[in-house]
Coordinates of C-alpha atoms in Angstrom, one line a residue:
X1 CA 34.3 -2.3 -36.7
X2 CA 36.2 -2.0 -33.4
X3 CA 38.9 -4.8 -33.1
X4 CA 38.6 -7.3 -30.3
X5 CA 42.1 -6.5 -29.1
X6 CA 43.5 -3.1 -28.7
X7 CA 47.0 -4.3 -27.7
X8 CA 48.2 -5.7 -31.0
X9 CA 48.3 -4.4 -34.5
X10 CA 46.8 -6.5 -37.3
X11 CA 48.9 -7.7 -40.3
X12 CA 46.7 -5.6 -42.6
X13 CA 47.2 -2.4 -40.7
X14 CA 50.9 -2.9 -40.5
X15 CA 51.0 -3.3 -44.3
X16 CA 49.3 0.0 -44.7
X17 CA 52.0 1.9 -42.7
X18 CA 51.6 3.5 -39.3
X19 CA 49.0 2.0 -37.0
X20 CA 46.4 4.0 -35.2
X21 CA 47.3 4.6 -31.5
X22 CA 44.6 2.2 -30.3
X23 CA 46.1 -0.6 -32.4
X24 CA 49.7 -0.4 -31.2
X25 CA 51.3 -3.1 -29.1
X26 CA 51.8 -1.0 -26.0
X27 CA 52.7 -4.0 -23.8
X28 CA 55.8 -4.7 -25.8
X29 CA 56.9 -1.1 -25.2
X30 CA 57.2 -1.7 -21.5
X31 CA 60.6 -2.3 -20.0
X32 CA 61.2 -6.1 -19.7
X33 CA 61.3 -6.0 -15.9
X34 CA 57.9 -4.4 -15.8
X35 CA 56.4 -6.8 -18.3
X36 CA 57.9 -9.8 -16.3
X37 CA 56.4 -8.4 -13.1
X38 CA 53.0 -8.4 -14.8
X39 CA 53.4 -11.8 -16.3
X40 CA 54.5 -13.3 -13.0
X41 CA 50.8 -13.4 -11.9
X42 CA 49.7 -15.1 -15.2
X43 CA 49.0 -18.9 -15.3
X44 CA 51.2 -21.0 -17.5
X45 CA 48.3 -21.6 -19.9
X46 CA 47.6 -17.9 -20.4
X47 CA 51.4 -17.2 -20.6
X48 CA 51.6 -19.7 -23.5
X49 CA 48.7 -18.0 -25.3
X50 CA 50.4 -14.7 -24.7
X51 CA 53.6 -16.0 -26.3
X52 CA 51.8 -16.6 -29.6
X53 CA 50.8 -12.9 -30.1
X54 CA 54.0 -11.5 -31.5
X55 CA 57.8 -12.0 -31.6
X56 CA 58.3 -9.7 -28.6
X57 CA 55.6 -11.5 -26.7
X58 CA 57.3 -14.8 -27.4
X59 CA 60.6 -13.4 -26.1
X60 CA 58.9 -12.3 -22.9
X61 CA 57.1 -15.7 -22.7
X62 CA 60.4 -17.6 -22.8
X63 CA 62.2 -15.2 -20.5
X64 CA 59.7 -14.6 -17.7
X65 CA 61.4 -15.4 -14.4
X66 CA 58.4 -16.6 -12.5
X67 CA 56.7 -19.9 -13.4
X68 CA 53.7 -21.5 -11.9
X69 CA 52.8 -25.1 -12.7
X70 CA 49.8 -25.5 -10.4
X71 CA 46.7 -25.8 -12.4
X72 CA 46.9 -29.3 -13.9
X73 CA 45.6 -31.5 -11.1
X74 CA 42.2 -32.0 -12.9
X75 CA 43.0 -30.7 -16.3
X76 CA 43.4 -32.7 -19.4
X77 CA 44.8 -35.8 -17.7
X78 CA 41.8 -38.0 -18.2
X79 CA 43.7 -40.4 -20.5
X80 CA 47.3 -41.4 -20.8
X81 CA 47.5 -39.8 -24.3
X82 CA 46.3 -36.4 -22.9
X83 CA 48.6 -36.7 -19.9
X84 CA 51.5 -37.4 -22.2
X85 CA 50.7 -34.5 -24.4
X86 CA 50.5 -32.1 -21.4
X87 CA 53.8 -33.3 -19.9
X88 CA 55.5 -33.0 -23.3
X89 CA 54.3 -29.5 -23.9
X90 CA 55.6 -28.4 -20.5
X91 CA 58.9 -30.1 -21.2
X92 CA 59.2 -28.3 -24.5
X93 CA 58.5 -25.0 -22.9
X94 CA 61.3 -25.4 -20.4
X95 CA 63.7 -26.6 -23.1
X96 CA 62.9 -23.6 -25.3
X97 CA 63.6 -21.3 -22.3
X98 CA 67.2 -22.5 -22.5
X99 CA 69.0 -21.1 -19.5
X100 CA 67.0 -18.0 -19.0
X101 CA 67.0 -17.3 -15.3
X102 CA 64.1 -18.7 -13.2
X103 CA 63.6 -16.5 -10.1
X104 CA 60.6 -18.3 -8.8
X105 CA 59.2 -21.8 -9.7
X106 CA 56.2 -23.4 -8.2
X107 CA 55.1 -27.0 -8.9
X108 CA 51.8 -28.2 -7.5
X109 CA 51.2 -31.7 -9.0
X110 CA 49.1 -34.7 -8.1
X111 CA 50.5 -37.9 -9.6
X112 CA 47.9 -40.0 -11.3
X113 CA 46.8 -43.3 -9.8
X114 CA 47.2 -45.8 -12.5
X115 CA 49.7 -48.0 -14.3
X116 CA 53.2 -48.0 -12.7
X117 CA 54.9 -47.1 -16.0
X118 CA 52.7 -44.0 -16.4
X119 CA 53.2 -42.9 -12.8
X120 CA 56.9 -43.2 -12.8
X121 CA 57.1 -41.4 -16.2
X122 CA 55.1 -38.5 -14.6
X123 CA 57.4 -38.5 -11.6
X124 CA 60.5 -38.5 -13.8
X125 CA 59.2 -35.5 -15.7
X126 CA 58.6 -33.5 -12.4
X127 CA 62.1 -34.3 -11.2
X128 CA 63.5 -33.2 -14.6
X129 CA 61.7 -29.9 -14.2
X130 CA 63.4 -29.4 -10.9
X131 CA 66.8 -30.1 -12.5
X132 CA 66.1 -27.6 -15.2
X133 CA 65.1 -24.9 -12.6
X134 CA 68.4 -25.5 -10.8
X135 CA 70.4 -25.1 -14.0
X136 CA 68.5 -21.8 -14.5
X137 CA 69.7 -20.5 -11.1
X138 CA 66.3 -20.7 -9.4
X139 CA 66.0 -18.6 -6.2
X140 CA 62.6 -19.6 -4.9
X141 CA 61.4 -23.2 -5.3
X142 CA 57.9 -24.2 -4.1
X143 CA 57.0 -27.9 -4.4
X144 CA 53.6 -29.3 -3.5
X145 CA 53.5 -33.0 -4.6
X146 CA 50.8 -35.5 -4.0
X147 CA 52.2 -38.9 -4.5
X148 CA 50.6 -42.4 -4.0
X149 CA 51.7 -44.1 -0.8
X150 CA 53.3 -46.9 -2.7
X151 CA 55.6 -44.6 -4.7
X152 CA 59.0 -43.6 -3.4
X153 CA 60.3 -40.1 -4.0
X154 CA 63.8 -38.8 -3.3
X155 CA 64.3 -35.1 -4.0
X156 CA 67.3 -34.6 -6.3
X157 CA 70.5 -33.6 -4.4
X158 CA 71.0 -30.7 -6.8
X159 CA 68.4 -28.8 -4.8
X160 CA 70.6 -28.7 -1.8
X161 CA 73.7 -27.9 -3.8
X162 CA 72.0 -25.0 -5.7
X163 CA 74.0 -21.9 -4.8
X164 CA 71.3 -19.5 -6.1
X165 CA 68.5 -21.0 -4.1
X166 CA 67.2 -18.7 -1.3
X167 CA 63.8 -20.2 -0.5
X168 CA 62.6 -23.8 -0.5
X169 CA 59.1 -25.0 0.4
X170 CA 58.3 -28.8 0.3
X171 CA 54.8 -30.1 0.8
X172 CA 54.8 -33.8 0.3
X173 CA 53.5 -36.9 2.0
X174 CA 56.9 -38.7 1.9
X175 CA 60.1 -39.2 3.8
X176 CA 62.6 -36.5 3.2
X177 CA 66.2 -37.8 3.2
X178 CA 68.8 -35.6 4.8
X179 CA 71.4 -34.2 2.4
X180 CA 75.1 -34.8 2.9
X181 CA 76.7 -32.7 5.6
X182 CA 79.4 -31.7 3.1
X183 CA 76.9 -29.8 1.1
X184 CA 76.5 -26.1 1.9
X185 CA 73.6 -24.0 0.9
X186 CA 72.6 -20.3 0.8
X187 CA 69.1 -21.0 1.9
X188 CA 67.4 -18.2 3.9
X189 CA 63.9 -19.7 4.1
X190 CA 62.9 -23.3 4.5
X191 CA 59.4 -24.7 5.0
X192 CA 58.5 -28.3 5.2
X193 CA 54.9 -29.6 5.3
X194 CA 53.5 -33.1 5.7
X195 CA 56.9 -34.8 5.4
X196 CA 58.7 -37.3 7.6
X197 CA 62.3 -36.5 8.5
X198 CA 65.0 -37.8 10.8
X199 CA 67.5 -36.0 13.0
X200 CA 70.0 -35.9 10.1
X201 CA 68.0 -33.2 8.5
X202 CA 68.1 -31.0 11.6
X203 CA 71.9 -31.6 11.8
X204 CA 72.2 -30.6 8.1
X205 CA 70.3 -27.4 8.8
X206 CA 72.5 -26.6 11.8
X207 CA 75.8 -27.4 10.0
X208 CA 75.2 -26.4 6.4
X209 CA 72.5 -23.7 6.4
X210 CA 74.7 -20.8 7.6
X211 CA 72.4 -18.2 6.1
X212 CA 69.0 -19.6 7.3
X213 CA 66.7 -16.9 8.7
X214 CA 63.3 -18.7 8.7
X215 CA 62.5 -22.3 9.4
X216 CA 58.9 -23.6 9.5
X217 CA 57.8 -27.2 10.1
X218 CA 54.2 -28.0 9.7
X219 CA 52.7 -31.5 10.2
X220 CA 56.3 -32.9 10.1
X221 CA 56.8 -36.3 11.6
X222 CA 60.1 -36.3 13.6
X223 CA 61.2 -37.9 16.8
X224 CA 63.7 -35.3 18.0
X225 CA 64.5 -31.8 16.9
X226 CA 67.9 -30.3 17.9
X227 CA 68.6 -27.0 16.2
X228 CA 71.7 -24.8 16.6
X229 CA 72.0 -21.8 14.4
X230 CA 73.8 -18.4 14.5
X231 CA 71.5 -16.9 11.8
X232 CA 68.0 -18.2 12.5
X233 CA 65.5 -15.5 13.3
X234 CA 62.1 -17.2 13.0
X235 CA 61.1 -20.8 13.9
X236 CA 57.8 -22.6 14.0
X237 CA 56.8 -26.2 14.7
X238 CA 53.1 -26.6 14.2
X239 CA 51.4 -30.0 14.6
X240 CA 47.7 -29.4 15.7
X241 CA 47.1 -33.1 16.5
X242 CA 49.1 -35.4 18.8
X243 CA 52.5 -36.1 17.3
X244 CA 55.5 -38.3 18.1
X245 CA 58.0 -35.5 18.8
X246 CA 59.8 -36.3 22.1
X247 CA 62.5 -33.7 22.5
X248 CA 62.7 -30.1 21.2
X249 CA 66.0 -28.3 21.7
X250 CA 66.6 -24.9 20.2
X251 CA 69.8 -22.9 20.6
X252 CA 69.7 -19.8 18.4
X253 CA 71.2 -16.5 19.6
X254 CA 69.5 -14.3 16.9
X255 CA 66.1 -16.0 17.2
X256 CA 63.4 -13.3 17.6
X257 CA 60.1 -15.2 16.9
X258 CA 59.0 -18.7 17.8
X259 CA 55.7 -20.5 17.3
X260 CA 55.1 -23.9 18.8
X261 CA 52.0 -26.1 18.6
X262 CA 52.9 -29.4 20.3
X263 CA 50.3 -31.7 21.8
X264 CA 50.8 -35.2 23.2
X265 CA 49.0 -37.7 25.4
X266 CA 51.8 -38.2 27.9
X267 CA 54.6 -36.0 29.2
X268 CA 56.8 -39.0 29.8
X269 CA 60.2 -38.8 28.1
X270 CA 59.5 -35.4 26.6
X271 CA 61.4 -32.2 27.0
X272 CA 61.5 -28.7 25.6
X273 CA 64.6 -26.5 26.0
X274 CA 65.7 -23.5 24.2
X275 CA 68.3 -20.8 24.4
X276 CA 67.1 -17.6 22.7
X277 CA 68.3 -14.6 24.6
X278 CA 67.0 -12.1 22.0
X279 CA 63.5 -13.6 21.6
X280 CA 60.8 -11.0 21.1
X281 CA 57.7 -13.0 20.2
X282 CA 56.6 -16.4 21.7
X283 CA 53.5 -18.3 20.9
X284 CA 53.2 -21.7 22.6
X285 CA 50.1 -23.9 22.2
X286 CA 49.7 -27.5 23.6
X287 CA 50.7 -29.3 26.8
X288 CA 52.8 -28.4 29.8
X289 CA 55.8 -30.6 30.3
X290 CA 57.7 -31.8 33.4
X291 CA 61.0 -31.1 31.7
X292 CA 61.0 -27.6 30.2
X293 CA 63.6 -24.9 30.3
X294 CA 63.0 -21.6 28.5
X295 CA 65.6 -19.6 30.4
X296 CA 65.3 -15.9 31.1
X297 CA 63.7 -14.1 28.1
X298 CA 64.9 -10.6 28.8
X299 CA 63.9 -9.1 25.4
X300 CA 60.4 -10.6 25.2
X301 CA 57.8 -8.2 23.9
X302 CA 54.8 -10.5 23.5
X303 CA 54.0 -13.9 24.8
X304 CA 50.9 -16.0 24.0
X305 CA 50.7 -19.1 26.2
X306 CA 47.9 -21.6 25.7
X307 CA 48.9 -24.6 27.6
X308 CA 47.1 -27.2 29.6
X309 CA 48.1 -30.1 31.9
X310 CA 48.4 -33.5 30.4
X311 CA 46.7 -36.6 31.9
X312 CA 49.9 -37.4 33.8
X313 CA 50.9 -33.8 34.7
X314 CA 49.0 -31.7 37.1
X315 CA 51.9 -30.0 38.9
X316 CA 51.5 -26.2 39.2
X317 CA 55.2 -25.7 39.5
X318 CA 55.4 -26.3 35.7
X319 CA 53.0 -23.4 35.2
X320 CA 55.1 -21.3 37.6
X321 CA 58.3 -22.1 35.7
X322 CA 56.8 -20.9 32.4
X323 CA 55.5 -17.7 34.0
X324 CA 58.9 -16.9 35.5
X325 CA 60.5 -17.2 32.0
X326 CA 58.0 -14.9 30.3
X327 CA 57.5 -12.4 33.2
X328 CA 59.3 -9.6 31.4
X329 CA 56.9 -9.7 28.4
X330 CA 55.3 -6.3 27.7
X331 CA 52.2 -8.2 26.5
X332 CA 51.2 -11.5 28.0
X333 CA 48.2 -13.5 26.8
X334 CA 47.2 -16.7 28.7
X335 CA 44.6 -19.3 28.0
X336 CA 41.5 -19.5 30.2
X337 CA 42.7 -22.8 31.7
X338 CA 46.1 -21.3 32.7
X339 CA 44.3 -18.3 34.2
X340 CA 42.1 -20.5 36.3
X341 CA 45.0 -22.6 37.4
X342 CA 46.9 -19.5 38.5
X343 CA 43.8 -18.2 40.4
X344 CA 43.4 -21.5 42.2
X345 CA 47.0 -21.4 43.3
X346 CA 47.5 -17.8 44.3
X347 CA 48.8 -18.8 47.7
X348 CA 51.7 -20.6 45.9
X349 CA 52.9 -17.4 44.1

């Protein structure tokens, strides 16, 4: 009878001597880096099952550098006992790994709505996992946390002090406290989604993130953004609905790509200024401003401008100012509204 698995040899066949070719554990013969690459796409549940197959599989299970805790939002958390069992099993897994390097760690977790003691225990576990990842020299950390409005979260400061961390993504409906300016980081990629920040975070990025290359802000609540960087190459601020951002000031000599989606009801007390002499790609969606200064974009290759007048702004000179800044673009795409505005004011050109 054909065995169900052709990967692993059975105990009985091992006892008889050499195994037939189709019974050998060929996966264990792979170089560790190849095996780890394959296991990086496996869920933590399947990875755990894999670790029970053989001694070599257990070694790979405990040393795989890419971990993904993102499948538990509706799994086995129907009661406190089941939730506790799940959390404890994930704790034990990370402890057994000891200090094996974690290259990439993703946590997607919805905290349960229930008793405060249970909720804070769950949050404590998640924060503990982050500490463990930092001790294992994590390079890519992706956090997507859904937390009740009444619960406070403060990301551990060790994240911002982690010398190995190169990429950080935070998706969380909470206030993100700015780290201390004395902390330096080797971050090259930072993405924030659905968080509320203050100007202190922008100052920290400008002063402490000397290696930052990409910065992406999506649905981020912030009053003012002032960014100065000698390393930043790509920046985006995307907020499809009306937001409270008042002033956006960007000064980045190496910036090559910028994507802005910024809408508001009134142009009053709002400004957009940036200095990016090497900019190649510009995409700007939203409203025209009375106070905007893009400078001369001499290296621009492609510009996509989808702007419309606000209720208190119908001055064509604002359109003209934008056109003058992007006039050297090799490819220029304008919204229908801007095209009509230009056509209606040809005599002013």
